[in-house]
C-alpha cells in the first residue's frame, strides 16, 4: 500500500481528480504491474496498471489501491468492472470514495465474488488526499489563506506601499504555493489597487507549467486593461460578498483547493467566516508601524473569543520566516 501511495504522488497534485496509485500482486506476492492516475481524462490507477499486463495476466491476482475503485461511467469506465473482468481475486484499498456518484465499487466487487479488504493505512490515505477529500465532503474547496507581514503585523507602510516586505526566497515560495492550488482568489480591491497578474512564476519570471485559475470576488468591475485578464487560464469573476457561496461556485470549474492572496479585507473575512483551513504567514524581520495591518476585524471582541491556532511548522526562507498553521481543534 505504501508503494501505491508513492505511485499516487507521481500524479498531478492539482486538477479535478484524486491522486490514486495501484499495485497488482501475484498470488505469491510478486509485483505484476503498477499504475497511477495521471490526471482527468486519463486511465485510472487500476486500469493503468492492468494495461501493462497481457490478457489473463491478472487472473487470481490481488489489486492494492489507495482509494476505493470507482463504480461509475465518467470520462473513463468503472474500475470495479475492469478489475472483475480482468479476473482479479482480491482487492485491498485504503478508504472509501466519499463521492456519492462514484462510491460503490467495493460492493460491486463483492457482488462479483471478489474478496474486498478496506481500511488498510486509512489514516495515511486521509492525510495524503486531505484537500480532495475535504472538497468532496464539504462541497467547498480547501482554503489556504496567505499574507506577508512585518514582525509588528503590518502588510504595508504608512504610505500604502507594500513591495517588498519579504525577500526573494519567500516570494518564490509563494509562487510555488500558487502552482500547488487549483485557484488563486483575490478581491476586486486588490485588482484595482495592485493590478496583479495572479500567475505562478519561476525565479526568472517565467510562467510555471501549472497555473492556478484566477478568481476575483466582489461587485466592482475588473477593468478591461487589467493584467489578470491576460492570464493563461482565463478569469473567473464572482459578484457579491458571500465568500462561502463564492467558494462553492468554483466546483464546476474543477477547483478543489484555493489560495487566498487578496489583502487584509478578503483574508480577514475568510478567517472570520471560519473558511480558512490553513494559514501561511510570511514574516519579515522589519518593523513598519502605522495603520497597515495584515488583518482587520476577525469578530474577536474579547480574549475569550480569540481564535486559537495549531502551528504545524516554521521554515526559514532567507531572512524571512514562514509559519504554517491551522485553526486549532483542541479545546481552549
CSV table of N, CA and C in Angstrom, one decimal, residues 165-298:
chain,number,residue,atom,x,y,z
A,165,UNK,N,7.9,43.5,1.2
A,165,UNK,CA,8.1,43.2,2.7
A,165,UNK,C,9.1,42.1,2.8
A,166,UNK,N,8.9,41.0,2.1
A,166,UNK,CA,9.7,39.8,2.2
A,166,UNK,C,10.7,39.8,1.1
A,167,UNK,N,11.7,38.9,1.3
A,167,UNK,CA,12.8,38.7,0.3
A,167,UNK,C,12.4,37.8,-0.8
A,168,UNK,N,13.4,37.5,-1.7
A,168,UNK,CA,13.2,36.8,-2.9
A,168,UNK,C,12.8,35.3,-2.6
A,169,UNK,N,13.4,34.7,-1.6
A,169,UNK,CA,13.1,33.3,-1.3
A,169,UNK,C,11.7,33.1,-0.9
A,170,UNK,N,11.2,34.0,0.0
A,170,UNK,CA,9.8,33.9,0.4
A,170,UNK,C,8.9,34.2,-0.8
A,171,UNK,N,9.2,35.2,-1.6
A,171,UNK,CA,8.3,35.4,-2.8
A,171,UNK,C,8.2,34.3,-3.7
A,172,UNK,N,9.4,33.6,-3.9
A,172,UNK,CA,9.4,32.4,-4.8
A,172,UNK,C,8.6,31.3,-4.2
A,173,UNK,N,8.6,31.2,-2.9
A,173,UNK,CA,7.8,30.1,-2.2
A,173,UNK,C,6.3,30.4,-2.5
A,174,UNK,N,6.0,31.6,-2.4
A,174,UNK,CA,4.6,32.0,-2.7
A,174,UNK,C,4.1,31.5,-4.1
A,175,UNK,N,5.0,31.8,-5.1
A,175,UNK,CA,4.7,31.3,-6.4
A,175,UNK,C,4.5,29.8,-6.5
A,176,UNK,N,5.3,29.1,-5.8
A,176,UNK,CA,5.2,27.6,-5.8
A,176,UNK,C,3.9,27.2,-5.1
A,177,UNK,N,3.5,28.0,-4.1
A,177,UNK,CA,2.2,27.7,-3.5
A,177,UNK,C,1.0,28.0,-4.4
A,178,UNK,N,1.1,29.0,-5.2
A,178,UNK,CA,0.1,29.3,-6.2
A,178,UNK,C,-0.1,28.1,-7.1
A,179,UNK,N,1.1,27.6,-7.6
A,179,UNK,CA,1.0,26.5,-8.6
A,179,UNK,C,0.5,25.2,-7.9
A,180,UNK,N,0.6,25.2,-6.6
A,180,UNK,CA,0.2,24.0,-5.8
A,180,UNK,C,-1.3,24.0,-5.5
A,181,UNK,N,-2.1,25.0,-6.0
A,181,UNK,CA,-3.5,25.1,-5.7
A,181,UNK,C,-4.2,25.2,-7.0
A,182,UNK,N,-5.5,24.8,-7.0
A,182,UNK,CA,-6.3,24.8,-8.3
A,182,UNK,C,-6.7,26.3,-8.7
A,183,UNK,N,-6.8,27.1,-7.7
A,183,UNK,CA,-7.3,28.5,-8.0
A,183,UNK,C,-6.6,29.5,-7.0
A,184,UNK,N,-6.5,30.7,-7.5
A,184,UNK,CA,-6.0,31.8,-6.6
A,184,UNK,C,-7.1,32.9,-6.6
A,185,UNK,N,-7.4,33.3,-5.3
A,185,UNK,CA,-8.6,34.2,-5.1
A,185,UNK,C,-8.1,35.5,-4.5
A,186,UNK,N,-8.7,36.6,-5.1
A,186,UNK,CA,-8.5,37.9,-4.5
A,186,UNK,C,-9.8,38.7,-4.6
A,187,UNK,N,-9.8,39.8,-3.9
A,187,UNK,CA,-11.0,40.7,-4.0
A,187,UNK,C,-10.8,41.8,-5.1
A,188,UNK,N,-11.8,42.4,-5.5
A,188,UNK,CA,-11.7,43.5,-6.5
A,188,UNK,C,-10.8,44.6,-6.1
A,189,UNK,N,-10.8,44.8,-4.8
A,189,UNK,CA,-9.9,45.9,-4.2
A,189,UNK,C,-8.4,45.7,-4.6
A,190,UNK,N,-8.0,44.4,-4.4
A,190,UNK,CA,-6.6,44.1,-4.8
A,190,UNK,C,-6.3,44.3,-6.2
A,191,UNK,N,-7.3,43.9,-7.1
A,191,UNK,CA,-7.1,44.1,-8.5
A,191,UNK,C,-7.0,45.5,-8.9
A,192,UNK,N,-7.9,46.4,-8.3
A,192,UNK,CA,-7.9,47.8,-8.6
A,192,UNK,C,-6.6,48.5,-8.1
A,193,UNK,N,-6.2,48.0,-6.9
A,193,UNK,CA,-5.0,48.7,-6.3
A,193,UNK,C,-3.7,48.3,-6.8
A,194,UNK,N,-3.5,47.0,-7.1
A,194,UNK,CA,-2.2,46.4,-7.4
A,194,UNK,C,-2.1,45.9,-8.9
A,195,UNK,N,-3.2,45.7,-9.5
A,195,UNK,CA,-3.2,45.2,-10.9
A,195,UNK,C,-2.3,43.9,-11.0
A,196,UNK,N,-2.6,42.9,-10.2
A,196,UNK,CA,-1.7,41.7,-10.2
A,196,UNK,C,-2.0,40.8,-11.4
A,197,UNK,N,-1.0,40.0,-11.8
A,197,UNK,CA,-1.3,39.0,-12.8
A,197,UNK,C,-1.8,37.7,-12.3
A,198,UNK,N,-1.6,37.4,-11.0
A,198,UNK,CA,-2.1,36.2,-10.4
A,198,UNK,C,-1.6,34.9,-11.1
A,199,UNK,N,-0.4,35.0,-11.6
A,199,UNK,CA,0.2,33.8,-12.2
A,199,UNK,C,1.2,33.2,-11.3
A,200,UNK,N,1.6,32.0,-11.6
A,200,UNK,CA,2.7,31.3,-10.8
A,200,UNK,C,3.9,31.4,-11.7
A,201,UNK,N,5.0,32.0,-11.2
A,201,UNK,CA,6.2,32.2,-12.0
A,201,UNK,C,7.5,31.7,-11.3
A,202,UNK,N,8.4,31.3,-12.1
A,202,UNK,CA,9.7,30.9,-11.6
A,202,UNK,C,10.6,32.1,-11.2
A,203,UNK,N,11.8,31.8,-10.7
A,203,UNK,CA,12.6,32.8,-10.2
A,203,UNK,C,13.2,33.7,-11.3
A,204,UNK,N,13.0,33.2,-12.6
A,204,UNK,CA,13.4,34.1,-13.7
A,204,UNK,C,12.3,34.8,-14.3
A,205,UNK,N,11.1,34.7,-13.7
A,205,UNK,CA,9.9,35.4,-14.2
A,205,UNK,C,9.1,34.6,-15.2
A,206,UNK,N,9.6,33.4,-15.5
A,206,UNK,CA,8.9,32.6,-16.5
A,206,UNK,C,7.6,31.9,-15.8
A,207,UNK,N,6.6,31.7,-16.7
A,207,UNK,CA,5.4,31.0,-16.2
A,207,UNK,C,5.7,29.6,-15.8
A,208,UNK,N,5.3,29.1,-14.7
A,208,UNK,CA,5.4,27.7,-14.3
A,208,UNK,C,4.4,26.9,-15.1
A,209,UNK,N,4.7,25.6,-15.2
A,209,UNK,CA,3.9,24.7,-16.0
A,209,UNK,C,2.5,24.6,-15.6
A,210,UNK,N,2.3,24.6,-14.2
A,210,UNK,CA,1.0,24.6,-13.6
A,210,UNK,C,0.5,26.0,-13.2
A,211,UNK,N,-0.6,26.4,-13.6
A,211,UNK,CA,-1.1,27.7,-13.3
A,211,UNK,C,-2.5,27.6,-12.6
A,212,UNK,N,-2.7,28.4,-11.5
A,212,UNK,CA,-3.9,28.4,-10.8
A,212,UNK,C,-5.0,29.2,-11.6
A,213,UNK,N,-6.2,28.8,-11.5
A,213,UNK,CA,-7.3,29.6,-12.1
A,213,UNK,C,-7.5,30.9,-11.3
A,214,UNK,N,-7.4,32.1,-11.9
A,214,UNK,CA,-7.6,33.3,-11.2
A,214,UNK,C,-9.1,33.6,-10.9
A,215,UNK,N,-9.4,33.9,-9.7
A,215,UNK,CA,-10.8,34.2,-9.3
A,215,UNK,C,-10.8,35.6,-8.6
A,216,UNK,N,-11.7,36.4,-9.0
A,216,UNK,CA,-11.9,37.8,-8.4
A,216,UNK,C,-13.3,37.9,-7.8
A,217,UNK,N,-13.4,38.2,-6.5
A,217,UNK,CA,-14.7,38.3,-5.9
A,217,UNK,C,-15.0,39.7,-5.5
A,218,UNK,N,-16.2,40.1,-5.8
A,218,UNK,CA,-16.6,41.5,-5.5
A,218,UNK,C,-17.5,42.1,-6.6
A,219,UNK,N,-18.1,43.2,-6.3
A,219,UNK,CA,-19.1,43.8,-7.2
A,219,UNK,C,-18.4,44.8,-8.2
A,220,UNK,N,-17.3,45.3,-7.9
A,220,UNK,CA,-16.7,46.3,-8.8
A,220,UNK,C,-16.1,45.6,-10.0
A,221,UNK,N,-16.2,46.3,-11.1
A,221,UNK,CA,-15.8,45.8,-12.4
A,221,UNK,C,-14.3,45.6,-12.5
A,222,UNK,N,-13.8,44.5,-13.1
A,222,UNK,CA,-12.4,44.3,-13.3
A,222,UNK,C,-12.2,45.0,-14.7
A,223,UNK,N,-11.3,46.0,-14.7
A,223,UNK,CA,-11.0,46.8,-15.9
A,223,UNK,C,-10.6,45.9,-17.1
A,224,UNK,N,-11.0,46.3,-18.3
A,224,UNK,CA,-10.6,45.5,-19.5
A,224,UNK,C,-9.1,45.5,-19.6
A,225,UNK,N,-8.4,46.5,-19.1
A,225,UNK,CA,-7.0,46.6,-19.2
A,225,UNK,C,-6.2,45.9,-18.1
A,226,UNK,N,-7.0,45.3,-17.2
A,226,UNK,CA,-6.3,44.6,-16.0
A,226,UNK,C,-5.4,43.5,-16.5
A,227,UNK,N,-4.2,43.4,-15.9
A,227,UNK,CA,-3.3,42.4,-16.3
A,227,UNK,C,-3.9,41.0,-16.2
A,228,UNK,N,-4.7,40.8,-15.2
A,228,UNK,CA,-5.2,39.4,-14.9
A,228,UNK,C,-6.1,38.9,-16.0
A,229,UNK,N,-6.6,39.8,-16.9
A,229,UNK,CA,-7.4,39.4,-18.0
A,229,UNK,C,-6.6,38.7,-19.1
A,230,UNK,N,-5.3,38.8,-18.9
A,230,UNK,CA,-4.4,38.1,-19.9
A,230,UNK,C,-3.9,36.8,-19.3
A,231,UNK,N,-4.4,36.3,-18.2
A,231,UNK,CA,-4.0,35.1,-17.5
A,231,UNK,C,-4.2,33.9,-18.5
A,232,UNK,N,-3.2,33.0,-18.5
A,232,UNK,CA,-3.4,31.8,-19.4
A,232,UNK,C,-4.6,30.9,-19.1
A,233,UNK,N,-5.1,31.0,-17.9
A,233,UNK,CA,-6.3,30.2,-17.6
A,233,UNK,C,-7.6,30.9,-17.8
A,234,UNK,N,-7.5,32.2,-18.2
A,234,UNK,CA,-8.8,33.0,-18.3
A,234,UNK,C,-9.0,33.6,-16.9
A,235,UNK,N,-10.2,34.1,-16.7
A,235,UNK,CA,-10.6,34.8,-15.5
A,235,UNK,C,-12.0,34.4,-15.1
A,236,UNK,N,-12.2,34.1,-13.8
A,236,UNK,CA,-13.5,33.9,-13.2
A,236,UNK,C,-13.8,35.0,-12.3
A,237,UNK,N,-14.9,35.7,-12.5
A,237,UNK,CA,-15.4,36.7,-11.5
A,237,UNK,C,-16.6,36.3,-10.8
A,238,UNK,N,-16.7,36.5,-9.5
A,238,UNK,CA,-17.8,36.1,-8.7
A,238,UNK,C,-18.4,37.4,-8.0
A,239,UNK,N,-19.5,37.9,-8.4
A,239,UNK,CA,-20.1,39.1,-7.8
A,239,UNK,C,-20.6,38.8,-6.4
A,240,UNK,N,-20.7,39.9,-5.6
A,240,UNK,CA,-21.2,39.7,-4.2
A,240,UNK,C,-20.1,39.6,-3.2
A,241,UNK,N,-20.5,39.3,-2.0
A,241,UNK,CA,-19.6,39.2,-0.9
A,241,UNK,C,-19.8,38.0,0.0
A,242,UNK,N,-20.6,37.1,-0.5
A,242,UNK,CA,-20.8,35.8,0.2
A,242,UNK,C,-19.6,34.9,-0.2
A,243,UNK,N,-18.6,34.8,0.7
A,243,UNK,CA,-17.4,34.0,0.4
A,243,UNK,C,-17.7,32.5,0.3
A,244,UNK,N,-18.6,32.0,1.2
A,244,UNK,CA,-18.9,30.6,1.2
A,244,UNK,C,-19.5,30.2,-0.1
A,245,UNK,N,-20.5,31.1,-0.6
A,245,UNK,CA,-21.1,30.8,-1.9
A,245,UNK,C,-20.1,30.9,-3.0
A,246,UNK,N,-19.2,31.9,-2.9
A,246,UNK,CA,-18.2,32.1,-4.0
A,246,UNK,C,-17.4,30.8,-4.1
A,247,UNK,N,-16.9,30.3,-2.9
A,247,UNK,CA,-16.1,29.1,-3.0
A,247,UNK,C,-16.9,27.9,-3.6
A,248,UNK,N,-18.1,27.8,-3.2
A,248,UNK,CA,-18.9,26.6,-3.7
A,248,UNK,C,-19.2,26.7,-5.2
A,249,UNK,N,-19.2,28.0,-5.7
A,249,UNK,CA,-19.4,28.2,-7.1
A,249,UNK,C,-18.3,27.7,-8.0
A,250,UNK,N,-17.1,27.5,-7.4
A,250,UNK,CA,-16.0,27.1,-8.1
A,250,UNK,C,-15.9,25.6,-8.4
A,251,UNK,N,-16.8,24.8,-7.8
A,251,UNK,CA,-16.8,23.4,-8.0
A,251,UNK,C,-16.9,23.0,-9.5
A,252,UNK,N,-17.9,23.6,-10.2
A,252,UNK,CA,-18.0,23.3,-11.7
A,252,UNK,C,-16.7,23.5,-12.5
A,253,UNK,N,-15.8,24.3,-11.9
A,253,UNK,CA,-14.5,24.6,-12.6
A,253,UNK,C,-13.5,23.6,-12.2
A,254,UNK,N,-13.8,22.6,-11.5
A,254,UNK,CA,-12.9,21.5,-11.1
A,254,UNK,C,-11.9,22.0,-10.0
A,255,UNK,N,-12.3,23.0,-9.2
A,255,UNK,CA,-11.5,23.5,-8.1
A,255,UNK,C,-11.7,22.8,-6.8
A,256,UNK,N,-10.6,22.2,-6.3
A,256,UNK,CA,-10.6,21.5,-5.0
A,256,UNK,C,-9.8,22.3,-4.0
A,257,UNK,N,-9.0,23.2,-4.4
A,257,UNK,CA,-8.1,24.0,-3.4
A,257,UNK,C,-8.0,25.4,-3.9
A,258,UNK,N,-8.0,26.3,-3.0
A,258,UNK,CA,-7.9,27.8,-3.3
A,258,UNK,C,-6.9,28.4,-2.5
A,259,UNK,N,-6.0,29.2,-3.1
A,259,UNK,CA,-5.0,30.0,-2.5
A,259,UNK,C,-5.5,31.5,-2.4
A,260,UNK,N,-5.8,31.9,-1.2
A,260,UNK,CA,-6.3,33.3,-1.0
A,260,UNK,C,-5.2,34.2,-0.7
A,261,UNK,N,-5.1,35.2,-1.7
A,261,UNK,CA,-4.0,36.1,-1.6
A,261,UNK,C,-4.5,37.5,-1.8
A,262,UNK,N,-5.6,37.8,-1.2
A,262,UNK,CA,-6.4,39.0,-1.6
A,262,UNK,C,-6.3,40.2,-0.6
A,263,UNK,N,-5.2,40.3,0.2
A,263,UNK,CA,-5.1,41.5,1.0
A,263,UNK,C,-5.9,41.3,2.3
A,264,UNK,N,-5.8,42.3,3.2
A,264,UNK,CA,-6.4,42.2,4.6
A,264,UNK,C,-7.9,42.0,4.6
A,265,UNK,N,-8.6,42.6,3.6
A,265,UNK,CA,-10.1,42.5,3.6
A,265,UNK,C,-10.6,41.1,3.4
A,266,UNK,N,-10.1,40.5,2.3
A,266,UNK,CA,-10.5,39.2,2.0
A,266,UNK,C,-10.0,38.1,3.0
A,267,UNK,N,-8.7,38.3,3.4
A,267,UNK,CA,-8.1,37.4,4.3
A,267,UNK,C,-8.8,37.4,5.6
A,268,UNK,N,-9.1,38.6,6.1
A,268,UNK,CA,-9.9,38.7,7.4
A,268,UNK,C,-11.3,38.1,7.3
A,269,UNK,N,-11.9,38.4,6.2
A,269,UNK,CA,-13.3,37.8,6.0
A,269,UNK,C,-13.3,36.3,5.9
A,270,UNK,N,-12.3,35.7,5.3
A,270,UNK,CA,-12.3,34.3,5.2
A,270,UNK,C,-12.1,33.7,6.6
A,271,UNK,N,-11.2,34.2,7.3
A,271,UNK,CA,-10.9,33.7,8.7
A,271,UNK,C,-12.1,33.9,9.6
A,272,UNK,N,-12.7,35.1,9.6
A,272,UNK,CA,-13.8,35.4,10.4
A,272,UNK,C,-15.0,34.5,10.1
A,273,UNK,N,-15.1,34.1,8.9
A,273,UNK,CA,-16.3,33.2,8.5
A,273,UNK,C,-16.0,31.8,8.7
A,274,UNK,N,-14.8,31.5,9.2
A,274,UNK,CA,-14.4,30.1,9.5
A,274,UNK,C,-14.2,29.3,8.3
A,275,UNK,N,-13.7,29.9,7.2
A,275,UNK,CA,-13.5,29.3,5.9
A,275,UNK,C,-12.0,28.9,5.6
A,276,UNK,N,-11.1,29.4,6.5
A,276,UNK,CA,-9.7,29.2,6.3
A,276,UNK,C,-9.3,27.8,6.9
A,277,UNK,N,-8.8,26.9,6.1
A,277,UNK,CA,-8.4,25.6,6.5
A,277,UNK,C,-6.9,25.6,6.9
A,278,UNK,N,-6.1,26.5,6.3
A,278,UNK,CA,-4.7,26.6,6.6
A,278,UNK,C,-4.2,28.0,6.4
A,279,UNK,N,-3.3,28.4,7.2
A,279,UNK,CA,-2.7,29.8,7.1
A,279,UNK,C,-1.2,29.7,6.8
A,280,UNK,N,-0.8,30.5,5.8
A,280,UNK,CA,0.7,30.6,5.5
A,280,UNK,C,1.0,32.1,5.8
A,281,UNK,N,1.8,32.3,6.8
A,281,UNK,CA,2.2,33.6,7.2
A,281,UNK,C,3.7,33.8,7.0
A,282,UNK,N,4.0,34.8,6.2
A,282,UNK,CA,5.4,35.1,5.9
A,282,UNK,C,5.8,36.3,6.7
A,283,UNK,N,6.8,36.1,7.6
A,283,UNK,CA,7.2,37.2,8.5
A,283,UNK,C,8.6,37.7,8.1
A,284,UNK,N,8.7,39.0,7.9
A,284,UNK,CA,10.0,39.6,7.6
A,284,UNK,C,10.5,40.3,8.8
A,285,UNK,N,11.9,40.3,8.9
A,285,UNK,CA,12.5,40.9,10.1
A,285,UNK,C,12.6,42.4,10.0
A,286,UNK,N,11.5,43.1,9.8
A,286,UNK,CA,11.4,44.6,9.7
A,286,UNK,C,10.3,45.1,10.6
A,287,UNK,N,10.3,46.3,10.9
A,287,UNK,CA,9.2,47.0,11.6
A,287,UNK,C,8.7,48.1,10.8
A,288,UNK,N,7.4,48.3,10.7
A,288,UNK,CA,6.8,49.3,9.9
A,288,UNK,C,5.9,50.3,10.7
A,289,UNK,N,5.2,49.8,11.7
A,289,UNK,CA,4.3,50.7,12.5
A,289,UNK,C,3.2,51.1,11.6
A,290,UNK,N,2.4,52.1,12.1
A,290,UNK,CA,1.4,52.6,11.3
A,290,UNK,C,0.1,51.8,11.2
A,291,UNK,N,-0.8,52.2,10.3
A,291,UNK,CA,-2.1,51.6,10.2
A,291,UNK,C,-2.2,50.4,9.3
A,292,UNK,N,-1.2,50.0,8.5
A,292,UNK,CA,-1.3,49.0,7.5
A,292,UNK,C,-1.3,47.6,8.0
A,293,UNK,N,-2.3,47.2,8.8
A,293,UNK,CA,-2.3,45.9,9.5
A,293,UNK,C,-2.6,44.8,8.4
A,294,UNK,N,-2.0,43.6,8.7
A,294,UNK,CA,-2.1,42.5,7.8
A,294,UNK,C,-3.5,41.9,7.8
A,295,UNK,N,-4.2,42.0,9.0
A,295,UNK,CA,-5.5,41.5,9.2
A,295,UNK,C,-6.4,42.6,9.8
A,296,UNK,N,-7.7,42.6,9.4
A,296,UNK,CA,-8.6,43.5,10.0
A,296,UNK,C,-9.5,42.9,11.1
A,297,UNK,N,-10.7,43.2,11.1
A,297,UNK,CA,-11.6,42.7,12.2
A,297,UNK,C,-11.9,41.2,11.9
A,298,UNK,N,-11.7,40.4,12.9
A,298,UNK,CA,-12.0,39.0,12.9
A,298,UNK,C,-13.2,38.6,13.7
